[in-house]
Coordinates of C-alpha atoms and ligand atoms in Angstrom, one line a residue:
X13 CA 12.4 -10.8 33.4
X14 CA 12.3 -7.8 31.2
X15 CA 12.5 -9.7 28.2
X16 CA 10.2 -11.7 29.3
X17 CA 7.4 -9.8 29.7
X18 CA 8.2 -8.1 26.5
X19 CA 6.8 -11.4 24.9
X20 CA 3.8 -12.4 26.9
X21 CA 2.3 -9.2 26.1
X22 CA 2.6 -9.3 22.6
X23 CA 0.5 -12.7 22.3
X24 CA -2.6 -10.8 21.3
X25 CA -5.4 -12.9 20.9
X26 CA -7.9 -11.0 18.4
X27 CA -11.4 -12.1 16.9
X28 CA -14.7 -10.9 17.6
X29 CA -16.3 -11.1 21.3
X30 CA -17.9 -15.0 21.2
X31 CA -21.0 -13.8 22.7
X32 CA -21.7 -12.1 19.5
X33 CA -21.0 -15.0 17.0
X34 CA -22.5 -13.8 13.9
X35 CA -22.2 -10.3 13.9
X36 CA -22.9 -8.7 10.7
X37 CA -19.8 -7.0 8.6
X38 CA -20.3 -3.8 9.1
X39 CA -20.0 -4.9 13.4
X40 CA -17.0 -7.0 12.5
X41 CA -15.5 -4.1 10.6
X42 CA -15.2 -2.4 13.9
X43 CA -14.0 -5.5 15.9
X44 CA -11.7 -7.5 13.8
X45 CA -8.0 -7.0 14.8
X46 CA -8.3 -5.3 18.0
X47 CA -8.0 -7.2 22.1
X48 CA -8.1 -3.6 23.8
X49 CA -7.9 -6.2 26.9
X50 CA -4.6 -6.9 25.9
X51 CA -3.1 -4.1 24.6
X52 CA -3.9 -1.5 27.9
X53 CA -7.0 -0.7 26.8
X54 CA -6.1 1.1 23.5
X55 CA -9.2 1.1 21.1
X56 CA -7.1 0.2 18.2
X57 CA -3.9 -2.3 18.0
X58 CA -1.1 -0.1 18.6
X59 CA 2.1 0.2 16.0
X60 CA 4.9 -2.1 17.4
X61 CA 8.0 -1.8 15.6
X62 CA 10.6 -4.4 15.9
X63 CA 13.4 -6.6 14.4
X64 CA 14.4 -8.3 16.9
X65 CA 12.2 -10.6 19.3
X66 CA 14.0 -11.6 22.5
X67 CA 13.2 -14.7 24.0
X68 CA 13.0 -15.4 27.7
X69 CA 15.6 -18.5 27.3
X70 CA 17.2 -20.7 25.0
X71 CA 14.7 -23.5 25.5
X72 CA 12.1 -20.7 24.1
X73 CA 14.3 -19.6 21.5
X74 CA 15.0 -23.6 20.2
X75 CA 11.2 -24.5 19.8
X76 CA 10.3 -21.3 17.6
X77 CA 7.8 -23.1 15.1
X78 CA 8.7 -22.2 11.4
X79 CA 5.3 -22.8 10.1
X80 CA 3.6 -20.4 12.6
X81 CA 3.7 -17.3 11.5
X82 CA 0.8 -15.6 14.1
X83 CA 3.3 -15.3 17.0
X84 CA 6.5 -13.1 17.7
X85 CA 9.3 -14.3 16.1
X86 CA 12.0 -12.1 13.9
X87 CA 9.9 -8.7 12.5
X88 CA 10.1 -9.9 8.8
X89 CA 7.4 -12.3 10.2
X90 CA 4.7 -9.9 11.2
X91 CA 4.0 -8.6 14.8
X92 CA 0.8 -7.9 16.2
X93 CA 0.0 -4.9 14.1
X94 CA 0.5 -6.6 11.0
X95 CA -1.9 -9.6 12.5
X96 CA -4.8 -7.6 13.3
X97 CA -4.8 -5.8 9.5
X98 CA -4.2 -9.4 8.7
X99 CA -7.3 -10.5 10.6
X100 CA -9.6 -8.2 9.7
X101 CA -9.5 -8.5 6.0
X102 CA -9.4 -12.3 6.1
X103 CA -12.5 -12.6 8.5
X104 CA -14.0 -10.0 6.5
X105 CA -13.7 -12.0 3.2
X106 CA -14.4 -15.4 4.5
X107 CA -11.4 -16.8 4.0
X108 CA -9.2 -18.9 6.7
X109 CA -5.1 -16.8 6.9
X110 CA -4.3 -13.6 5.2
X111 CA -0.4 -12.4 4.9
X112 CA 0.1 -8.6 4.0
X113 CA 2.7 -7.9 1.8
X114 CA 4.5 -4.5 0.3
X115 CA 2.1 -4.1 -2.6
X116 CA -0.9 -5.5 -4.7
X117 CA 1.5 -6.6 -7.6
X118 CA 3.9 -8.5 -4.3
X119 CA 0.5 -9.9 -3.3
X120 CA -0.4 -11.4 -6.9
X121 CA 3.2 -12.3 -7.7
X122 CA 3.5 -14.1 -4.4
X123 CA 0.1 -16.1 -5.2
X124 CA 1.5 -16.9 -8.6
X125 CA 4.9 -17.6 -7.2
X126 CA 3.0 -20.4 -4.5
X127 CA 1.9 -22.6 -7.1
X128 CA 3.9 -22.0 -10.3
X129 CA 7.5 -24.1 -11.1
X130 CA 9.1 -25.0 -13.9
X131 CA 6.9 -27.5 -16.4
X132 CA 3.5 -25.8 -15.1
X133 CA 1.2 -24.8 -17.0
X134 CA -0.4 -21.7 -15.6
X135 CA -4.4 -20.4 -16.9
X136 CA -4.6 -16.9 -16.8
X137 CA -7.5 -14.5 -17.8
X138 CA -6.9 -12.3 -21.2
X139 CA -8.6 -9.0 -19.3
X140 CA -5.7 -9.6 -15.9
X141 CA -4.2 -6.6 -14.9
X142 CA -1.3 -5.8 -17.2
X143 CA 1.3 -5.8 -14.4
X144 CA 0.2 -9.5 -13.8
X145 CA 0.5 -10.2 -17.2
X146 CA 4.1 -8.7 -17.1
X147 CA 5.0 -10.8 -14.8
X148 CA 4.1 -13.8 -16.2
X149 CA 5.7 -12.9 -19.6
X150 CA 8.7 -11.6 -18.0
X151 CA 9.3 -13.7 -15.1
X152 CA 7.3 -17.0 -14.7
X153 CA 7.3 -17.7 -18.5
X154 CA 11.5 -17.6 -18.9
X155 CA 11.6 -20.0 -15.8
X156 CA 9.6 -22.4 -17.4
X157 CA 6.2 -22.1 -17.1
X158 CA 3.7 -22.2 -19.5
X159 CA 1.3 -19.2 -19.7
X160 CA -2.0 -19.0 -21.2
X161 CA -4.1 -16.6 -21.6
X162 CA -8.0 -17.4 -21.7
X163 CA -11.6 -15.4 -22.3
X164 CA -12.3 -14.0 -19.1
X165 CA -16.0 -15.2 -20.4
X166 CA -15.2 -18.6 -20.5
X167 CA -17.4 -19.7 -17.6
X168 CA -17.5 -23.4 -17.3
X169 CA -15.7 -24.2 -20.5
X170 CA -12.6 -23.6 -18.6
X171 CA -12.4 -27.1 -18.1
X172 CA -10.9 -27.7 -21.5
X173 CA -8.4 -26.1 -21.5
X174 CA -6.9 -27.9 -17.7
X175 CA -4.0 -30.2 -19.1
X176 CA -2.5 -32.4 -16.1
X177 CA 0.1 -30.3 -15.5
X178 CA -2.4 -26.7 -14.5
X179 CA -1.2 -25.9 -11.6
X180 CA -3.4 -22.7 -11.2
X181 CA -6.5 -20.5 -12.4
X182 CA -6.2 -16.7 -12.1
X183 CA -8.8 -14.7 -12.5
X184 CA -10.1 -11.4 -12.4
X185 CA -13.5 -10.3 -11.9
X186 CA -14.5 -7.8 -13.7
X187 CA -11.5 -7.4 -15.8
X188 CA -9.2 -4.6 -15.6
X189 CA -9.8 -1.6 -17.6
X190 CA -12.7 -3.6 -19.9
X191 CA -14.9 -4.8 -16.8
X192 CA -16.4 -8.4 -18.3
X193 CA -17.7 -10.3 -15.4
X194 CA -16.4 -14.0 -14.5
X195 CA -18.3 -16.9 -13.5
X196 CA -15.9 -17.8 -10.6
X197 CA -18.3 -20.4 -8.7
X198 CA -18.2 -22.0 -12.2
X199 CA -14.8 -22.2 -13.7
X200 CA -13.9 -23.2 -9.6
X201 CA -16.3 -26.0 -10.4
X202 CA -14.1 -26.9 -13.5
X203 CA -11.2 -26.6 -11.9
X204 CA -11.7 -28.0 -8.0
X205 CA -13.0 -31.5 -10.0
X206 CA -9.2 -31.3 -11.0
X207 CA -7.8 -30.0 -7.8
X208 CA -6.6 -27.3 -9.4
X209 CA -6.9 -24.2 -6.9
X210 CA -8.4 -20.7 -8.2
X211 CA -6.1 -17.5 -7.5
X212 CA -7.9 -14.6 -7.8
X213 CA -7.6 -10.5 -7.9
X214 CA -10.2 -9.4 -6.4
X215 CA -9.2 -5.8 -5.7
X216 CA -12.4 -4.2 -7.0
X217 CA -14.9 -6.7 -5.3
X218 CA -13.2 -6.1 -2.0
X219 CA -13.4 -8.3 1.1
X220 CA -16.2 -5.9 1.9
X221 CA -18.4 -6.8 -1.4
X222 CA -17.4 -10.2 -2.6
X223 CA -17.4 -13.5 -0.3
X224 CA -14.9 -14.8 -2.6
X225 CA -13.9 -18.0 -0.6
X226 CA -18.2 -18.9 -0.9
X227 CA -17.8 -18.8 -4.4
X228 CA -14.9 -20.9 -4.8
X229 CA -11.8 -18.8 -4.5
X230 CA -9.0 -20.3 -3.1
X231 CA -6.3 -17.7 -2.8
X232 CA -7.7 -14.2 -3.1
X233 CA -5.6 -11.6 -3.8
X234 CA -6.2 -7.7 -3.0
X235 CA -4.3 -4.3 -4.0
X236 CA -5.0 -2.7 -0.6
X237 CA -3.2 0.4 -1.9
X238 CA -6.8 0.7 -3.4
X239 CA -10.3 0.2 -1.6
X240 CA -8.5 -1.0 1.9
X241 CA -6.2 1.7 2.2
X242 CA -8.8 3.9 0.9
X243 CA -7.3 7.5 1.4
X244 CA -4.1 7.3 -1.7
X245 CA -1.2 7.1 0.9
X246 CA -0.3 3.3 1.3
X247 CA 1.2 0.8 -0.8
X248 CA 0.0 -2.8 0.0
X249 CA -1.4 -6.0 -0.8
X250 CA -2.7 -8.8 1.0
X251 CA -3.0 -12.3 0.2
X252 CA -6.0 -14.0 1.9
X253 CA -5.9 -18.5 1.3
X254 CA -8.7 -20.6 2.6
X255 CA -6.9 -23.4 5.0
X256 CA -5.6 -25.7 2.5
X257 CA -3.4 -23.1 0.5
X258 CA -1.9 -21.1 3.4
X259 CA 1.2 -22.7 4.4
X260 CA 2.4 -22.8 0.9
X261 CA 1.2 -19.0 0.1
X262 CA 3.1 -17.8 3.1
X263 CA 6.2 -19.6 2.7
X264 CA 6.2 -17.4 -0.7
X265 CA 6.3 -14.4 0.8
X266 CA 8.5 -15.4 3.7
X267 CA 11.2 -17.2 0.6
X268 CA 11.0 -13.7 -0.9
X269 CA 11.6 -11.7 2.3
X270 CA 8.6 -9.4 1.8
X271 CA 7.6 -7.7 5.0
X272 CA 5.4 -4.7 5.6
X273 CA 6.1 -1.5 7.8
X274 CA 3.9 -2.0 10.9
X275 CA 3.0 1.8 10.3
X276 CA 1.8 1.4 6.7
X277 CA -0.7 -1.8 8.5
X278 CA -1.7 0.7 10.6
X279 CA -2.9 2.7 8.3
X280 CA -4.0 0.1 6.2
X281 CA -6.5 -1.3 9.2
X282 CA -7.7 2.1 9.7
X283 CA -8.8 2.6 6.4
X284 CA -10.2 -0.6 6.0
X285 CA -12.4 0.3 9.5
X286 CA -14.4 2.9 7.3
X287 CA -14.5 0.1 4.1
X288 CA -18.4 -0.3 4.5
X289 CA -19.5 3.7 4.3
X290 CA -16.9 4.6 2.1
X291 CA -17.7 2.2 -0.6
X292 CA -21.7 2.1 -0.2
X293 CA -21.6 5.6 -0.8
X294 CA -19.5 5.6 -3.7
X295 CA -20.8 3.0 -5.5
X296 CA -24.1 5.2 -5.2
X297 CA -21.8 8.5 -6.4
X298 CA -20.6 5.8 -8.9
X299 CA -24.2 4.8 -10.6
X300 CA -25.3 8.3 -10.7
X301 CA -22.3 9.2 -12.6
X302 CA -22.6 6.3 -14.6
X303 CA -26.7 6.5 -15.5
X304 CA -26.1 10.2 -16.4
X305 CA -22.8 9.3 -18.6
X306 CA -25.1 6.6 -20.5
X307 CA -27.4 9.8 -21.5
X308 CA -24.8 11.5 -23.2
X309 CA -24.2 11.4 -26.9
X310 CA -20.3 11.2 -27.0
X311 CA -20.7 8.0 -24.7
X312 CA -21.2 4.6 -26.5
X313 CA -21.4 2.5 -23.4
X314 CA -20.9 2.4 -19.8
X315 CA -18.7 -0.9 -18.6
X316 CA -20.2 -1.5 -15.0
X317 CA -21.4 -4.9 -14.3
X318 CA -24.0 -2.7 -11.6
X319 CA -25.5 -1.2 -14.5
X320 CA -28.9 -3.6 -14.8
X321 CA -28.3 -3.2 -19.2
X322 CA -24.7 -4.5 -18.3
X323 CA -23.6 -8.3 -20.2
X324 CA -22.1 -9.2 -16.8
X325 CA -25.0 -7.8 -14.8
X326 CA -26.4 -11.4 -13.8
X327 CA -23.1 -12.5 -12.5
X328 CA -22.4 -9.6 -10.5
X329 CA -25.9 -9.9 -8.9
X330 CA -25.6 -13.1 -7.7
X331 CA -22.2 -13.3 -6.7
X332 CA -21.3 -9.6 -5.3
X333 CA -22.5 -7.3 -2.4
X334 CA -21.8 -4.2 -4.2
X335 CA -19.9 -2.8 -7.1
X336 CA -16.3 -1.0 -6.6
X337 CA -16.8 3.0 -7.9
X338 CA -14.5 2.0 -11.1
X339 CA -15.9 1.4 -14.0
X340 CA -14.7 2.3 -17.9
X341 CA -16.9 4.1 -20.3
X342 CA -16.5 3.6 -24.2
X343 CA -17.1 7.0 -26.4
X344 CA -18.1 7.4 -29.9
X345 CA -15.4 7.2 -31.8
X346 CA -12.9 9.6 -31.6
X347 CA -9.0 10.4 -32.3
X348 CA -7.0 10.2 -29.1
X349 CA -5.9 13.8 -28.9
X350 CA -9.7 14.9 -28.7
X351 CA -9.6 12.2 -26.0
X352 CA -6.6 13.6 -24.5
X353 CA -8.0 17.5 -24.5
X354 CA -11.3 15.7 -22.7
X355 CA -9.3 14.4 -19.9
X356 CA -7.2 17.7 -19.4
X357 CA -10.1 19.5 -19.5
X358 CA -11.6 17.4 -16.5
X359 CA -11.4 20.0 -13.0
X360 CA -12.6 17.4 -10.4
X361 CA -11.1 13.9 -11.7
X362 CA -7.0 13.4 -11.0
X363 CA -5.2 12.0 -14.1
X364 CA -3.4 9.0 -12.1
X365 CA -2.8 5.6 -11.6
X366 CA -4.4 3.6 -9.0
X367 CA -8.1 4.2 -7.7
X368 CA -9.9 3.8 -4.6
X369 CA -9.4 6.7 -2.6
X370 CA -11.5 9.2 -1.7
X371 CA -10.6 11.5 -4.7
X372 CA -12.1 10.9 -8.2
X373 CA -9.4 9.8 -10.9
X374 CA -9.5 9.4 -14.8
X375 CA -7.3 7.6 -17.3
X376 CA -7.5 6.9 -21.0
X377 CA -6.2 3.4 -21.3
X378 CA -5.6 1.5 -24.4
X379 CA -7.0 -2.2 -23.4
X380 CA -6.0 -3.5 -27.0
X381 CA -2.8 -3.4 -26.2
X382 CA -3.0 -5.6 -23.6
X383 CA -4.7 -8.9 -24.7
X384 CA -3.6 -11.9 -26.5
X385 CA -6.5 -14.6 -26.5
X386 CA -9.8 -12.4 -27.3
X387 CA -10.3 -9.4 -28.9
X388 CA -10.9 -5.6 -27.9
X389 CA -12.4 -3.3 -30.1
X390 CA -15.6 -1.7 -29.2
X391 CA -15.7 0.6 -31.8
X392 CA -14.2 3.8 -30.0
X393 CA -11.8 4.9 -27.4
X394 CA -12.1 3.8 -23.3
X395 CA -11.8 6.0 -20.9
X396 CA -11.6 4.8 -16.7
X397 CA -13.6 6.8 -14.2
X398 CA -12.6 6.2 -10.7
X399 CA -15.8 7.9 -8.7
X400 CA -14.8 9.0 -5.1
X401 CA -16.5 11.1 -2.2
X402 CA -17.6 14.2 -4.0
X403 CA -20.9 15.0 -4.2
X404 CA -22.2 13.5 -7.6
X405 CA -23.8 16.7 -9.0
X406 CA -20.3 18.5 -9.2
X407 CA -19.1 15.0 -10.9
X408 CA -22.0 15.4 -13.2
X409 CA -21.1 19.2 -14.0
X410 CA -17.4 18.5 -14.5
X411 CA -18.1 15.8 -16.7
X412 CA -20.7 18.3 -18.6
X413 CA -19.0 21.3 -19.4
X414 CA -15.6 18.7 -20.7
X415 CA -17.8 16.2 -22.8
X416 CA -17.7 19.1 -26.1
X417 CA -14.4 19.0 -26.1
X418 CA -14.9 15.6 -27.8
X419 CA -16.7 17.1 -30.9
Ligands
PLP203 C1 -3.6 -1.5 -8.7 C2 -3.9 -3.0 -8.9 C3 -3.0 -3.9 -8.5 C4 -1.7 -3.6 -8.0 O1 -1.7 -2.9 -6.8 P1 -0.4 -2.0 -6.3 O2 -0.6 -1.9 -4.9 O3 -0.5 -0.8 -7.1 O4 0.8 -2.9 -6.7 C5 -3.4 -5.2 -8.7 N1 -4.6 -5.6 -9.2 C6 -5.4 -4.7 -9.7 C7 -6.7 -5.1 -10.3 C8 -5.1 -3.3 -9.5 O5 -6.0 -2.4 -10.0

């Protein structure tokens, strides 16, 4: 009897009360993924940790369903905390399942790993991030399938470039480290004519400020170590699929064996709770920092589609909520050691990977190093400015008193 109210409890049922059926997102940020009705009246979805599942009989046991991966059946399958993270970002985002998995780079090689065999031919945007493109290169591309690399600005002409074997198009908006805005709803115009599905990373739009799956996504694919997370202690990724591409995403990730600690979705839900205030303010920290860095004579130009003088500006408009506090900032031209005694000079901004914190962070990436099918060469070095919850004026100052250091 034990063991058998051990699994009628754990059927959580989550979603949003009915009687409220189109809540805004910030109400459905504080409702997705939780049933305090079910779980003793806790306010959030409590941590359970488990391996094993016992089943009340063998007749139970015998007509586990392989394909459903929403109820208790072995802990590499999720359990209810993993479930209401899972929830909550897919709801969030519009899209139909979401699996979480131990990282963003799991999440995108996962996604990747769904649709791509041997003999595929595989579209992938030339501004990816550079793990992505490692893993094509390194992995996908000695087992057979053919990578290629295309203009992240390539809008609608996408469609000449879908041969009958495509089996995927990944894309990235804005690019990593050089910001250039896709067209999504068009190249998923191109591409859904062939029924070729659109993966894409969507880390810096965020469930919170891009509805991918109304544009056209398909599978969209989110470092939650960054905005999600939102406080630099968790690794994750999540891997949201409208309804036609979920069985084959998950079985991925199940064929893998990736599984996340319920403690890290714990954490990961919590964070994501606080998604909406964290990021409207600092995309607001994030535009002043950005207008006052286009004032400044060492800069050349600021790479933030929510700048209005921005080329991807239009796009971003249309198709996003809000802009992630990440953008990159081009400077006159300058060697890289005064470029490096500019960053060390920086008090308030962490020298680190990753972004999305609270905390501000600052990188000098090279982005030329990392294309193939388009160009980059602005005319001077790029620097990446991650903008967190500090007040903006002691942003500003920092910046200020480490800009001479340029010359
Ligand atoms: C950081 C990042 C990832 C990878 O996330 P991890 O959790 O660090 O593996 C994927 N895509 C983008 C755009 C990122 O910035």
């Amino acid at each position: 009897m034990l063991a058998h109210n051990a699994v009628s409890e754990v059927h959580i049922v989550f979603g949003p009360p009915n009687s409220l059926p189109r809540m805004k997102k910030d109400t459905l940020l504080t409702q997705l993924g939780r049933n305090p009705a079910q779980t003793h009246g806790t306010v959030n979805t409590p941590v359970y940790r488990t391996s094993t599942v016992v089943f009340p009989d063998m007749e139970s046991y015998e007509n586990r369903d392989p394909d459903d991966y929403k109820s208790m059946r072995y802990g590499i399958h999720g359990t209810p905390t993993t479930w209401a993270f899972e929830e909550a970002v897919a709801k969030m985002e519009g899209g139909c399942q979401a699996v979480a998995l131990p990282s963003g780079l799991a999440a995108i090689t996962v996604a990747l790993a769904a649709f791509c065999k041997n003999g595929d031919h595989l579209l992938v945007t030339d501004s990816a991030y550079a793990p992505t493109r490692m893993f094509c290169e390194r992995q996908l591309r000695p087992n057979g399938v053919e990578v290629e690399y295309y203009d992240p600005l390539i809008g609608a002409g996408i469609a000449k470039l879908l041969r009958p074997n495509t089996k995927a198009v990944f894309c990235e908006p804005p690019g990593s480290l050089t910001f250039e805005m896709q067209d999504i709803p068009a190249i998923a115009a191109a591409a859904h004519a062939r029924s070729i599905p659109v993966l894409s990373d969507n880390t810096w739009g965020t469930p919170y400020f891009f509805r991918s799956f109304e544009r056209g996504v398909d599978v969209s694919i989110h470092a939650a170590t960054k905005y999600i997370v939102g406080h630099s202690d968790v690794m994750m990724g999540v891997v949201v699929t409208n309804e036609k591409y979920w069985l084959p995403v998950r079985h991925a990730a199940a064929d893998y064996g990736f599984c996340v600690s319920p403690d890290d979705c714990y954490l990961a839900l919590r964070g994501f709770r606080t998604i909406g205030v964290r990021m409207r303010q600092q995309m607001s920290n994030a535009l002043e920092v950005a207008r006052w860095l286009q004032r400044q004579p060492q800069v050349q130009r600021v790479l933030y589609p929510a700048l209005e003088d921005d080329p991807g500006h239009a796009l971003w408009k249309r198709d996003f909520e809000g802009a992630a506090s990440l953008f990159g900032v081009v400077l006159r031209p300058a060697t890289r050691e005064k470029v490096k005694t500019f960053v060390n000079a920086l008090q308030l901004f962490g020298i680190g990977s990753s972004w999305g914190g609270y905390e501000s962070l600052v990188t000098a990436p090279q982005p030329e190093k990392v294309r193939s099918a388009t160009q980059w060469n602005p005319g001077g070095p790029t620097i990446r400015l991650h903008i967190g919850l500090e007040d903006p004026a002691d942003l500003i100052a920092d910046l200020a008193q480490a800009l001479p250091r340029l010359g």
